Amino acid sequence: MLCRIVPTNPAYVDALASVVKKFLELRGMEAEVRVEGDDVVVEKVVGPPELLAAVPGIEKVICCDKVLKGVGGLPPGVMGRAIALFSGGLDSPVAAWLVARRGVEVDLLHIVFASPRSAYQAFEVAKKLAETEVLGPDPKFVVVNLSKVMAEYISKARMSLVQVVIRSLMYVVASRIAEKMGYEAVVTGESVGQASSQTLANIRSIEAVVKPHVPVLRPLAGMDLSLIHISEPTRPLYISYAVFCLK
């Protein structure tokens, strides 16, 4: 079977060809991959061609008489690497997915503030998110346990500031890890006004105190929950509802 892949951005056609080739190799699918003009041509495909549509940076895949809708965006890695604060709840999986679609390889950082069980729940959501292939070829799931530190901070902080303290600690950890491991940005699922720590005044105060070493990306900043759930029709629905689907 011969498939012609139309990239979202022809400027990255060579990078997309490399991503497609590695994608096929990881799945044991034999094929010949080459660049032809502004498109990527995959010839002699052994395996279901529908899988190709999951690769970021693809607008559509044309396989003989079949046209498959791609997820769009840019090929993984062409825009660098970022680490996403990942609770596994409603917002953080969508935030990671949106940034990854723009050509950023995204790894996930889960911070344990109370029970270690939260890490297991978040990991189940992370596995589902990784199945979409958008995060990159080898996404990592990083866990940092701050439960003892958190208990001490809460005992000393005013109750009205607890959420701000928690958010500050998340920034500190993510920023240090980004600096140490070479990430170029931190991704968060913050939406302005959605929580007490996410008002403009508190976001400004937290950044002024923490002084993150890398940019903080907030792709959901202007969205409310209902818009977050419907804003991306090509995003698998379970990503935003994954935490409720776990058994």
JSON list of C-alpha atoms in Angstrom, two decimals:
[
{"chain": "A", "resi": 1, "resn": "MET", "atom": "CA", "xyz": [0.00, 0.00, 0.00]},
{"chain": "A", "resi": 2, "resn": "LEU", "atom": "CA", "xyz": [1.16, 3.54, -0.76]},
{"chain": "A", "resi": 3, "resn": "CYS", "atom": "CA", "xyz": [0.25, 6.48, 1.47]},
{"chain": "A", "resi": 4, "resn": "ARG", "atom": "CA", "xyz": [0.86, 10.18, 0.90]},
{"chain": "A", "resi": 5, "resn": "ILE", "atom": "CA", "xyz": [1.13, 12.27, 4.08]},
{"chain": "A", "resi": 6, "resn": "VAL", "atom": "CA", "xyz": [0.23, 15.95, 3.89]},
{"chain": "A", "resi": 7, "resn": "PRO", "atom": "CA", "xyz": [2.03, 17.90, 6.65]},
{"chain": "A", "resi": 8, "resn": "THR", "atom": "CA", "xyz": [0.39, 20.71, 8.59]},
{"chain": "A", "resi": 9, "resn": "ASN", "atom": "CA", "xyz": [3.45, 22.85, 7.90]},
{"chain": "A", "resi": 10, "resn": "PRO", "atom": "CA", "xyz": [5.53, 21.95, 4.79]},
{"chain": "A", "resi": 11, "resn": "ALA", "atom": "CA", "xyz": [8.57, 23.69, 6.33]},
{"chain": "A", "resi": 12, "resn": "TYR", "atom": "CA", "xyz": [8.95, 20.67, 8.64]},
{"chain": "A", "resi": 13, "resn": "VAL", "atom": "CA", "xyz": [8.49, 17.96, 6.02]},
{"chain": "A", "resi": 14, "resn": "ASP", "atom": "CA", "xyz": [11.99, 16.50, 6.55]},
{"chain": "A", "resi": 15, "resn": "ALA", "atom": "CA", "xyz": [11.51, 16.35, 10.33]},
{"chain": "A", "resi": 16, "resn": "LEU", "atom": "CA", "xyz": [8.09, 14.78, 9.83]},
{"chain": "A", "resi": 17, "resn": "ALA", "atom": "CA", "xyz": [9.57, 12.09, 7.57]},
{"chain": "A", "resi": 18, "resn": "SER", "atom": "CA", "xyz": [12.07, 11.19, 10.33]},
{"chain": "A", "resi": 19, "resn": "VAL", "atom": "CA", "xyz": [9.29, 11.04, 12.94]},
{"chain": "A", "resi": 20, "resn": "VAL", "atom": "CA", "xyz": [7.12, 8.84, 10.69]},
{"chain": "A", "resi": 21, "resn": "LYS", "atom": "CA", "xyz": [10.03, 6.48, 10.02]},
{"chain": "A", "resi": 22, "resn": "LYS", "atom": "CA", "xyz": [10.77, 6.09, 13.75]},
{"chain": "A", "resi": 23, "resn": "PHE", "atom": "CA", "xyz": [7.06, 5.70, 14.50]},
{"chain": "A", "resi": 24, "resn": "LEU", "atom": "CA", "xyz": [6.82, 2.78, 12.06]},
{"chain": "A", "resi": 25, "resn": "GLU", "atom": "CA", "xyz": [10.03, 1.16, 13.32]},
{"chain": "A", "resi": 26, "resn": "LEU", "atom": "CA", "xyz": [8.84, 1.24, 16.95]},
{"chain": "A", "resi": 27, "resn": "ARG", "atom": "CA", "xyz": [5.71, -0.65, 15.89]},
{"chain": "A", "resi": 28, "resn": "GLY", "atom": "CA", "xyz": [7.52, -3.18, 13.72]},
{"chain": "A", "resi": 29, "resn": "MET", "atom": "CA", "xyz": [5.74, -1.88, 10.61]},
{"chain": "A", "resi": 30, "resn": "GLU", "atom": "CA", "xyz": [7.84, -2.23, 7.47]},
{"chain": "A", "resi": 31, "resn": "ALA", "atom": "CA", "xyz": [7.69, 0.59, 4.94]},
{"chain": "A", "resi": 32, "resn": "GLU", "atom": "CA", "xyz": [9.79, 2.85, 2.73]},
{"chain": "A", "resi": 33, "resn": "VAL", "atom": "CA", "xyz": [9.63, 6.51, 3.74]},
{"chain": "A", "resi": 34, "resn": "ARG", "atom": "CA", "xyz": [10.74, 9.40, 1.53]},
{"chain": "A", "resi": 35, "resn": "VAL", "atom": "CA", "xyz": [10.12, 13.12, 0.99]},
{"chain": "A", "resi": 36, "resn": "GLU", "atom": "CA", "xyz": [8.43, 14.02, -2.26]},
{"chain": "A", "resi": 37, "resn": "GLY", "atom": "CA", "xyz": [7.93, 17.76, -2.74]},
{"chain": "A", "resi": 38, "resn": "ASP", "atom": "CA", "xyz": [6.01, 19.10, 0.28]},
{"chain": "A", "resi": 39, "resn": "ASP", "atom": "CA", "xyz": [4.67, 15.67, 1.22]},
{"chain": "A", "resi": 40, "resn": "VAL", "atom": "CA", "xyz": [5.94, 12.49, 2.87]},
{"chain": "A", "resi": 41, "resn": "VAL", "atom": "CA", "xyz": [5.40, 9.30, 0.88]},
{"chain": "A", "resi": 42, "resn": "VAL", "atom": "CA", "xyz": [5.18, 5.97, 2.70]},
{"chain": "A", "resi": 43, "resn": "GLU", "atom": "CA", "xyz": [5.39, 3.00, 0.35]},
{"chain": "A", "resi": 44, "resn": "LYS", "atom": "CA", "xyz": [4.91, -0.71, 0.89]},
{"chain": "A", "resi": 45, "resn": "VAL", "atom": "CA", "xyz": [3.22, -0.22, 4.26]},
{"chain": "A", "resi": 46, "resn": "VAL", "atom": "CA", "xyz": [2.86, -3.47, 6.20]},
{"chain": "A", "resi": 47, "resn": "GLY", "atom": "CA", "xyz": [0.23, -2.86, 8.88]},
{"chain": "A", "resi": 48, "resn": "PRO", "atom": "CA", "xyz": [-2.85, -0.66, 9.42]},
{"chain": "A", "resi": 49, "resn": "PRO", "atom": "CA", "xyz": [-2.21, 2.74, 7.77]},
{"chain": "A", "resi": 50, "resn": "GLU", "atom": "CA", "xyz": [-4.76, 4.34, 10.13]},
{"chain": "A", "resi": 51, "resn": "LEU", "atom": "CA", "xyz": [-2.03, 4.47, 12.79]},
{"chain": "A", "resi": 52, "resn": "LEU", "atom": "CA", "xyz": [-0.16, 7.10, 10.77]},
{"chain": "A", "resi": 53, "resn": "ALA", "atom": "CA", "xyz": [-2.92, 9.64, 11.40]},
{"chain": "A", "resi": 54, "resn": "ALA", "atom": "CA", "xyz": [-1.96, 9.72, 15.10]},
{"chain": "A", "resi": 55, "resn": "VAL", "atom": "CA", "xyz": [1.45, 11.31, 14.39]},
{"chain": "A", "resi": 56, "resn": "PRO", "atom": "CA", "xyz": [1.54, 15.05, 15.26]},
{"chain": "A", "resi": 57, "resn": "GLY", "atom": "CA", "xyz": [2.29, 17.39, 12.35]},
{"chain": "A", "resi": 58, "resn": "ILE", "atom": "CA", "xyz": [0.05, 15.52, 9.92]},
{"chain": "A", "resi": 59, "resn": "GLU", "atom": "CA", "xyz": [-2.89, 17.28, 8.29]},
{"chain": "A", "resi": 60, "resn": "LYS", "atom": "CA", "xyz": [-4.15, 14.20, 6.47]},
{"chain": "A", "resi": 61, "resn": "VAL", "atom": "CA", "xyz": [-3.05, 10.80, 5.17]},
{"chain": "A", "resi": 62, "resn": "ILE", "atom": "CA", "xyz": [-4.15, 9.65, 1.72]},
{"chain": "A", "resi": 63, "resn": "CYS", "atom": "CA", "xyz": [-3.87, 5.89, 1.22]},
{"chain": "A", "resi": 64, "resn": "CYS", "atom": "CA", "xyz": [-5.05, 4.91, -2.25]},
{"chain": "A", "resi": 65, "resn": "ASP", "atom": "CA", "xyz": [-8.81, 5.43, -1.98]},
{"chain": "A", "resi": 66, "resn": "LYS", "atom": "CA", "xyz": [-8.84, 6.38, 1.72]},
{"chain": "A", "resi": 67, "resn": "VAL", "atom": "CA", "xyz": [-8.30, 9.81, 3.33]},
{"chain": "A", "resi": 68, "resn": "LEU", "atom": "CA", "xyz": [-7.58, 9.85, 7.09]},
{"chain": "A", "resi": 69, "resn": "LYS", "atom": "CA", "xyz": [-7.89, 12.96, 9.28]},
{"chain": "A", "resi": 70, "resn": "GLY", "atom": "CA", "xyz": [-4.66, 13.76, 11.15]},
{"chain": "A", "resi": 71, "resn": "VAL", "atom": "CA", "xyz": [-4.26, 15.52, 14.52]},
{"chain": "A", "resi": 72, "resn": "GLY", "atom": "CA", "xyz": [-2.52, 18.51, 12.90]},
{"chain": "A", "resi": 73, "resn": "GLY", "atom": "CA", "xyz": [0.12, 20.56, 14.70]},
{"chain": "A", "resi": 74, "resn": "LEU", "atom": "CA", "xyz": [3.87, 20.14, 14.23]},
{"chain": "A", "resi": 75, "resn": "PRO", "atom": "CA", "xyz": [6.18, 17.08, 14.39]},
{"chain": "A", "resi": 76, "resn": "PRO", "atom": "CA", "xyz": [7.34, 16.16, 17.94]},
{"chain": "A", "resi": 77, "resn": "GLY", "atom": "CA", "xyz": [10.54, 17.84, 19.05]},
{"chain": "A", "resi": 78, "resn": "VAL", "atom": "CA", "xyz": [10.91, 20.53, 16.39]},
{"chain": "A", "resi": 79, "resn": "MET", "atom": "CA", "xyz": [10.06, 23.19, 18.99]},
{"chain": "A", "resi": 80, "resn": "GLY", "atom": "CA", "xyz": [12.13, 21.70, 21.82]},
{"chain": "A", "resi": 81, "resn": "ARG", "atom": "CA", "xyz": [11.27, 20.03, 25.14]},
{"chain": "A", "resi": 82, "resn": "ALA", "atom": "CA", "xyz": [9.03, 20.97, 28.07]},
{"chain": "A", "resi": 83, "resn": "ILE", "atom": "CA", "xyz": [7.91, 19.40, 31.32]},
{"chain": "A", "resi": 84, "resn": "ALA", "atom": "CA", "xyz": [4.26, 19.61, 32.33]},
{"chain": "A", "resi": 85, "resn": "LEU", "atom": "CA", "xyz": [2.92, 19.76, 35.87]},
{"chain": "A", "resi": 86, "resn": "PHE", "atom": "CA", "xyz": [0.57, 16.79, 35.77]},
{"chain": "A", "resi": 87, "resn": "SER", "atom": "CA", "xyz": [-2.09, 16.00, 38.33]},
{"chain": "A", "resi": 88, "resn": "GLY", "atom": "CA", "xyz": [-3.96, 13.65, 36.01]},
{"chain": "A", "resi": 89, "resn": "GLY", "atom": "CA", "xyz": [-7.17, 15.60, 36.56]},
{"chain": "A", "resi": 90, "resn": "LEU", "atom": "CA", "xyz": [-9.22, 17.59, 34.06]},
{"chain": "A", "resi": 91, "resn": "ASP", "atom": "CA", "xyz": [-6.88, 20.36, 32.99]},
{"chain": "A", "resi": 92, "resn": "SER", "atom": "CA", "xyz": [-3.28, 19.13, 33.01]},
{"chain": "A", "resi": 93, "resn": "PRO", "atom": "CA", "xyz": [-3.72, 16.34, 30.38]},
{"chain": "A", "resi": 94, "resn": "VAL", "atom": "CA", "xyz": [-5.36, 18.79, 27.97]},
{"chain": "A", "resi": 95, "resn": "ALA", "atom": "CA", "xyz": [-2.65, 21.42, 28.58]},
{"chain": "A", "resi": 96, "resn": "ALA", "atom": "CA", "xyz": [0.10, 18.87, 27.89]},
{"chain": "A", "resi": 97, "resn": "TRP", "atom": "CA", "xyz": [-1.70, 17.65, 24.75]},
{"chain": "A", "resi": 98, "resn": "LEU", "atom": "CA", "xyz": [-2.16, 21.17, 23.34]},
{"chain": "A", "resi": 99, "resn": "VAL", "atom": "CA", "xyz": [1.49, 22.16, 23.82]},
{"chain": "A", "resi": 100, "resn": "ALA", "atom": "CA", "xyz": [2.73, 18.83, 22.45]},
{"chain": "A", "resi": 101, "resn": "ARG", "atom": "CA", "xyz": [0.69, 19.35, 19.27]},
{"chain": "A", "resi": 102, "resn": "ARG", "atom": "CA", "xyz": [2.80, 22.45, 18.60]},
{"chain": "A", "resi": 103, "resn": "GLY", "atom": "CA", "xyz": [5.95, 20.36, 18.14]},
{"chain": "A", "resi": 104, "resn": "VAL", "atom": "CA", "xyz": [7.11, 20.24, 21.76]},
{"chain": "A", "resi": 105, "resn": "GLU", "atom": "CA", "xyz": [8.24, 16.95, 23.30]},
{"chain": "A", "resi": 106, "resn": "VAL", "atom": "CA", "xyz": [6.44, 16.92, 26.65]},
{"chain": "A", "resi": 107, "resn": "ASP", "atom": "CA", "xyz": [7.37, 14.88, 29.73]},
{"chain": "A", "resi": 108, "resn": "LEU", "atom": "CA", "xyz": [5.06, 14.77, 32.75]},
{"chain": "A", "resi": 109, "resn": "LEU", "atom": "CA", "xyz": [5.82, 15.77, 36.35]},
{"chain": "A", "resi": 110, "resn": "HIS", "atom": "CA", "xyz": [3.55, 14.59, 39.17]},
{"chain": "A", "resi": 111, "resn": "ILE", "atom": "CA", "xyz": [4.09, 15.98, 42.65]},
{"chain": "A", "resi": 112, "resn": "VAL", "atom": "CA", "xyz": [2.77, 14.00, 45.63]},
{"chain": "A", "resi": 113, "resn": "PHE", "atom": "CA", "xyz": [1.49, 16.32, 48.37]},
{"chain": "A", "resi": 114, "resn": "ALA", "atom": "CA", "xyz": [-0.46, 13.80, 50.45]},
{"chain": "A", "resi": 115, "resn": "SER", "atom": "CA", "xyz": [-1.14, 10.16, 49.53]},
{"chain": "A", "resi": 116, "resn": "PRO", "atom": "CA", "xyz": [1.20, 8.32, 47.11]},
{"chain": "A", "resi": 117, "resn": "ARG", "atom": "CA", "xyz": [-1.96, 6.88, 45.56]},
{"chain": "A", "resi": 118, "resn": "SER", "atom": "CA", "xyz": [-2.28, 10.07, 43.55]},
{"chain": "A", "resi": 119, "resn": "ALA", "atom": "CA", "xyz": [0.83, 9.09, 41.60]},
{"chain": "A", "resi": 120, "resn": "TYR", "atom": "CA", "xyz": [-0.69, 5.75, 40.56]},
{"chain": "A", "resi": 121, "resn": "GLN", "atom": "CA", "xyz": [-3.91, 7.44, 39.44]},
{"chain": "A", "resi": 122, "resn": "ALA", "atom": "CA", "xyz": [-2.02, 10.10, 37.49]},
{"chain": "A", "resi": 123, "resn": "PHE", "atom": "CA", "xyz": [0.17, 7.44, 35.88]},
{"chain": "A", "resi": 124, "resn": "GLU", "atom": "CA", "xyz": [-2.90, 5.62, 34.53]},
{"chain": "A", "resi": 125, "resn": "VAL", "atom": "CA", "xyz": [-4.04, 8.86, 32.89]},
{"chain": "A", "resi": 126, "resn": "ALA", "atom": "CA", "xyz": [-0.49, 9.49, 31.62]},
{"chain": "A", "resi": 127, "resn": "LYS", "atom": "CA", "xyz": [-0.44, 6.09, 29.91]},
{"chain": "A", "resi": 128, "resn": "LYS", "atom": "CA", "xyz": [-3.65, 6.91, 28.06]},
{"chain": "A", "resi": 129, "resn": "LEU", "atom": "CA", "xyz": [-2.25, 10.28, 27.05]},
{"chain": "A", "resi": 130, "resn": "ALA", "atom": "CA", "xyz": [0.97, 8.64, 25.80]},
{"chain": "A", "resi": 131, "resn": "GLU", "atom": "CA", "xyz": [-1.06, 6.29, 23.61]},
{"chain": "A", "resi": 132, "resn": "THR", "atom": "CA", "xyz": [-2.07, 9.26, 21.44]},
{"chain": "A", "resi": 133, "resn": "GLU", "atom": "CA", "xyz": [1.59, 9.55, 20.28]},
{"chain": "A", "resi": 134, "resn": "VAL", "atom": "CA", "xyz": [1.41, 13.34, 20.59]},
{"chain": "A", "resi": 135, "resn": "LEU", "atom": "CA", "xyz": [3.81, 13.75, 23.54]},
{"chain": "A", "resi": 136, "resn": "GLY", "atom": "CA", "xyz": [6.77, 12.32, 21.62]},
{"chain": "A", "resi": 137, "resn": "PRO", "atom": "CA", "xyz": [8.37, 8.94, 20.95]},
{"chain": "A", "resi": 138, "resn": "ASP", "atom": "CA", "xyz": [9.49, 8.28, 24.54]},
{"chain": "A", "resi": 139, "resn": "PRO", "atom": "CA", "xyz": [7.57, 10.39, 27.11]},
{"chain": "A", "resi": 140, "resn": "LYS", "atom": "CA", "xyz": [8.74, 10.25, 30.72]},
{"chain": "A", "resi": 141, "resn": "PHE", "atom": "CA", "xyz": [6.68, 10.33, 33.93]},
{"chain": "A", "resi": 142, "resn": "VAL", "atom": "CA", "xyz": [8.55, 11.98, 36.81]},
{"chain": "A", "resi": 143, "resn": "VAL", "atom": "CA", "xyz": [7.32, 11.73, 40.43]},
{"chain": "A", "resi": 144, "resn": "VAL", "atom": "CA", "xyz": [8.46, 13.96, 43.30]},
{"chain": "A", "resi": 145, "resn": "ASN", "atom": "CA", "xyz": [7.20, 13.21, 46.83]},
{"chain": "A", "resi": 146, "resn": "LEU", "atom": "CA", "xyz": [6.73, 16.38, 48.89]},
{"chain": "A", "resi": 147, "resn": "SER", "atom": "CA", "xyz": [4.27, 14.97, 51.43]},
{"chain": "A", "resi": 148, "resn": "LYS", "atom": "CA", "xyz": [6.54, 15.55, 54.46]},
{"chain": "A", "resi": 149, "resn": "VAL", "atom": "CA", "xyz": [7.56, 19.01, 53.29]},
{"chain": "A", "resi": 150, "resn": "MET", "atom": "CA", "xyz": [3.93, 19.89, 52.61]},
{"chain": "A", "resi": 151, "resn": "ALA", "atom": "CA", "xyz": [2.84, 18.89, 56.11]},
{"chain": "A", "resi": 152, "resn": "GLU", "atom": "CA", "xyz": [5.40, 21.25, 57.60]},
{"chain": "A", "resi": 153, "resn": "TYR", "atom": "CA", "xyz": [4.45, 24.14, 55.31]},
{"chain": "A", "resi": 154, "resn": "ILE", "atom": "CA", "xyz": [0.73, 23.75, 56.03]},
{"chain": "A", "resi": 155, "resn": "SER", "atom": "CA", "xyz": [1.36, 23.77, 59.78]},
{"chain": "A", "resi": 156, "resn": "LYS", "atom": "CA", "xyz": [3.08, 27.16, 59.47]},
{"chain": "A", "resi": 157, "resn": "ALA", "atom": "CA", "xyz": [1.01, 28.86, 56.75]},
{"chain": "A", "resi": 158, "resn": "ARG", "atom": "CA", "xyz": [-2.29, 30.70, 57.16]},
{"chain": "A", "resi": 159, "resn": "MET", "atom": "CA", "xyz": [-5.18, 28.64, 55.83]},
{"chain": "A", "resi": 160, "resn": "SER", "atom": "CA", "xyz": [-6.08, 31.38, 53.34]},
{"chain": "A", "resi": 161, "resn": "LEU", "atom": "CA", "xyz": [-2.64, 31.01, 51.75]},
{"chain": "A", "resi": 162, "resn": "VAL", "atom": "CA", "xyz": [-2.35, 27.21, 51.62]},
{"chain": "A", "resi": 163, "resn": "GLN", "atom": "CA", "xyz": [-3.27, 26.95, 47.92]},
{"chain": "A", "resi": 164, "resn": "VAL", "atom": "CA", "xyz": [-0.80, 29.69, 47.04]},
{"chain": "A", "resi": 165, "resn": "VAL", "atom": "CA", "xyz": [1.93, 27.90, 49.01]},
{"chain": "A", "resi": 166, "resn": "ILE", "atom": "CA", "xyz": [1.18, 24.62, 47.20]},
{"chain": "A", "resi": 167, "resn": "ARG", "atom": "CA", "xyz": [1.30, 26.34, 43.80]},
{"chain": "A", "resi": 168, "resn": "SER", "atom": "CA", "xyz": [4.59, 28.03, 44.74]},
{"chain": "A", "resi": 169, "resn": "LEU", "atom": "CA", "xyz": [6.16, 24.69, 45.65]},
{"chain": "A", "resi": 170, "resn": "MET", "atom": "CA", "xyz": [5.01, 23.24, 42.32]},
{"chain": "A", "resi": 171, "resn": "TYR", "atom": "CA", "xyz": [6.72, 26.09, 40.47]},
{"chain": "A", "resi": 172, "resn": "VAL", "atom": "CA", "xyz": [9.92, 25.67, 42.46]},
{"chain": "A", "resi": 173, "resn": "VAL", "atom": "CA", "xyz": [10.14, 21.92, 41.80]},
{"chain": "A", "resi": 174, "resn": "ALA", "atom": "CA", "xyz": [9.23, 22.18, 38.11]},
{"chain": "A", "resi": 175, "resn": "SER", "atom": "CA", "xyz": [11.64, 25.07, 37.54]},
{"chain": "A", "resi": 176, "resn": "ARG", "atom": "CA", "xyz": [14.56, 23.28, 39.21]},
{"chain": "A", "resi": 177, "resn": "ILE", "atom": "CA", "xyz": [13.90, 20.07, 37.28]},
{"chain": "A", "resi": 178, "resn": "ALA", "atom": "CA", "xyz": [13.59, 22.00, 34.01]},
{"chain": "A", "resi": 179, "resn": "GLU", "atom": "CA", "xyz": [16.92, 23.71, 34.64]},
{"chain": "A", "resi": 180, "resn": "LYS", "atom": "CA", "xyz": [18.68, 20.49, 35.65]},
{"chain": "A", "resi": 181, "resn": "MET", "atom": "CA", "xyz": [17.29, 18.27, 32.87]},
{"chain": "A", "resi": 182, "resn": "GLY", "atom": "CA", "xyz": [17.42, 20.78, 30.02]},
{"chain": "A", "resi": 183, "resn": "TYR", "atom": "CA", "xyz": [13.73, 21.52, 29.48]},
{"chain": "A", "resi": 184, "resn": "GLU", "atom": "CA", "xyz": [12.97, 24.82, 27.78]},
{"chain": "A", "resi": 185, "resn": "ALA", "atom": "CA", "xyz": [9.59, 25.48, 29.42]},
{"chain": "A", "resi": 186, "resn": "VAL", "atom": "CA", "xyz": [7.17, 24.39, 32.13]},
{"chain": "A", "resi": 187, "resn": "VAL", "atom": "CA", "xyz": [3.55, 23.67, 31.16]},
{"chain": "A", "resi": 188, "resn": "THR", "atom": "CA", "xyz": [0.66, 24.11, 33.57]},
{"chain": "A", "resi": 189, "resn": "GLY", "atom": "CA", "xyz": [-3.11, 23.60, 33.32]},
{"chain": "A", "resi": 190, "resn": "GLU", "atom": "CA", "xyz": [-3.88, 26.92, 35.00]},
{"chain": "A", "resi": 191, "resn": "SER", "atom": "CA", "xyz": [-6.99, 28.81, 33.91]},
{"chain": "A", "resi": 192, "resn": "VAL", "atom": "CA", "xyz": [-7.33, 32.39, 35.14]},
{"chain": "A", "resi": 193, "resn": "GLY", "atom": "CA", "xyz": [-9.69, 32.62, 38.09]},
{"chain": "A", "resi": 194, "resn": "GLN", "atom": "CA", "xyz": [-10.48, 28.91, 38.25]},
{"chain": "A", "resi": 195, "resn": "ALA", "atom": "CA", "xyz": [-8.90, 28.52, 41.70]},
{"chain": "A", "resi": 196, "resn": "SER", "atom": "CA", "xyz": [-7.73, 30.86, 44.44]},
{"chain": "A", "resi": 197, "resn": "SER", "atom": "CA", "xyz": [-4.09, 30.33, 43.45]},
{"chain": "A", "resi": 198, "resn": "GLN", "atom": "CA", "xyz": [-4.91, 31.13, 39.81]},
{"chain": "A", "resi": 199, "resn": "THR", "atom": "CA", "xyz": [-6.07, 34.73, 40.11]},
{"chain": "A", "resi": 200, "resn": "LEU", "atom": "CA", "xyz": [-3.86, 37.20, 38.25]},
{"chain": "A", "resi": 201, "resn": "ALA", "atom": "CA", "xyz": [-2.72, 38.73, 41.52]},
{"chain": "A", "resi": 202, "resn": "ASN", "atom": "CA", "xyz": [-1.66, 35.37, 42.96]},
{"chain": "A", "resi": 203, "resn": "ILE", "atom": "CA", "xyz": [-0.02, 34.17, 39.73]},
{"chain": "A", "resi": 204, "resn": "ARG", "atom": "CA", "xyz": [1.98, 37.39, 39.67]},
{"chain": "A", "resi": 205, "resn": "SER", "atom": "CA", "xyz": [2.93, 37.05, 43.35]},
{"chain": "A", "resi": 206, "resn": "ILE", "atom": "CA", "xyz": [3.99, 33.42, 42.95]},
{"chain": "A", "resi": 207, "resn": "GLU", "atom": "CA", "xyz": [6.18, 34.16, 39.91]},
{"chain": "A", "resi": 208, "resn": "ALA", "atom": "CA", "xyz": [7.72, 37.18, 41.65]},
{"chain": "A", "resi": 209, "resn": "VAL", "atom": "CA", "xyz": [8.74, 35.04, 44.62]},
{"chain": "A", "resi": 210, "resn": "VAL", "atom": "CA", "xyz": [9.72, 31.83, 42.82]},
{"chain": "A", "resi": 211, "resn": "LYS", "atom": "CA", "xyz": [11.33, 33.47, 39.76]},
{"chain": "A", "resi": 212, "resn": "PRO", "atom": "CA", "xyz": [11.08, 30.42, 37.42]},
{"chain": "A", "resi": 213, "resn": "HIS", "atom": "CA", "xyz": [14.25, 29.76, 35.42]},
{"chain": "A", "resi": 214, "resn": "VAL", "atom": "CA", "xyz": [12.27, 28.94, 32.25]},
{"chain": "A", "resi": 215, "resn": "PRO", "atom": "CA", "xyz": [9.04, 30.26, 30.67]},
{"chain": "A", "resi": 216, "resn": "VAL", "atom": "CA", "xyz": [5.75, 28.97, 32.12]},
{"chain": "A", "resi": 217, "resn": "LEU", "atom": "CA", "xyz": [3.26, 28.04, 29.38]},
{"chain": "A", "resi": 218, "resn": "ARG", "atom": "CA", "xyz": [-0.47, 28.20, 30.22]},
{"chain": "A", "resi": 219, "resn": "PRO", "atom": "CA", "xyz": [-2.41, 27.03, 27.14]},
{"chain": "A", "resi": 220, "resn": "LEU", "atom": "CA", "xyz": [-5.70, 26.97, 29.07]},
{"chain": "A", "resi": 221, "resn": "ALA", "atom": "CA", "xyz": [-5.35, 30.45, 30.59]},
{"chain": "A", "resi": 222, "resn": "GLY", "atom": "CA", "xyz": [-8.42, 31.91, 28.89]},
{"chain": "A", "resi": 223, "resn": "MET", "atom": "CA", "xyz": [-10.64, 28.83, 28.95]},
{"chain": "A", "resi": 224, "resn": "ASP", "atom": "CA", "xyz": [-13.30, 27.74, 31.39]},
{"chain": "A", "resi": 225, "resn": "LEU", "atom": "CA", "xyz": [-13.95, 24.05, 32.05]},
{"chain": "A", "resi": 226, "resn": "SER", "atom": "CA", "xyz": [-16.70, 23.64, 29.46]},
{"chain": "A", "resi": 227, "resn": "LEU", "atom": "CA", "xyz": [-14.53, 25.20, 26.74]},
{"chain": "A", "resi": 228, "resn": "ILE", "atom": "CA", "xyz": [-11.54, 23.07, 27.71]},
{"chain": "A", "resi": 229, "resn": "HIS", "atom": "CA", "xyz": [-13.61, 19.94, 27.09]},
{"chain": "A", "resi": 230, "resn": "ILE", "atom": "CA", "xyz": [-14.89, 20.92, 23.62]},
{"chain": "A", "resi": 231, "resn": "SER", "atom": "CA", "xyz": [-12.13, 23.12, 22.22]},
{"chain": "A", "resi": 232, "resn": "GLU", "atom": "CA", "xyz": [-10.23, 20.41, 20.35]},
{"chain": "A", "resi": 233, "resn": "PRO", "atom": "CA", "xyz": [-12.42, 18.03, 18.32]},
{"chain": "A", "resi": 234, "resn": "THR", "atom": "CA", "xyz": [-9.39, 15.96, 17.23]},
{"chain": "A", "resi": 235, "resn": "ARG", "atom": "CA", "xyz": [-8.36, 15.30, 20.84]},
{"chain": "A", "resi": 236, "resn": "PRO", "atom": "CA", "xyz": [-9.48, 11.89, 22.12]},
{"chain": "A", "resi": 237, "resn": "LEU", "atom": "CA", "xyz": [-12.34, 12.57, 24.53]},
{"chain": "A", "resi": 238, "resn": "TYR", "atom": "CA", "xyz": [-10.92, 10.40, 27.30]},
{"chain": "A", "resi": 239, "resn": "ILE", "atom": "CA", "xyz": [-7.99, 12.76, 27.88]},
{"chain": "A", "resi": 240, "resn": "SER", "atom": "CA", "xyz": [-10.09, 15.38, 29.66]},
{"chain": "A", "resi": 241, "resn": "TYR", "atom": "CA", "xyz": [-12.31, 12.83, 31.40]},
{"chain": "A", "resi": 242, "resn": "ALA", "atom": "CA", "xyz": [-9.67, 10.17, 32.01]},
{"chain": "A", "resi": 243, "resn": "VAL", "atom": "CA", "xyz": [-9.58, 10.52, 35.79]},
{"chain": "A", "resi": 244, "resn": "PHE", "atom": "CA", "xyz": [-13.29, 9.69, 35.99]},
{"chain": "A", "resi": 245, "resn": "CYS", "atom": "CA", "xyz": [-12.93, 6.65, 33.74]},
{"chain": "A", "resi": 246, "resn": "LEU", "atom": "CA", "xyz": [-10.39, 4.86, 35.92]},
{"chain": "A", "resi": 247, "resn": "LYS", "atom": "CA", "xyz": [-11.67, 1.69, 37.53]}
]
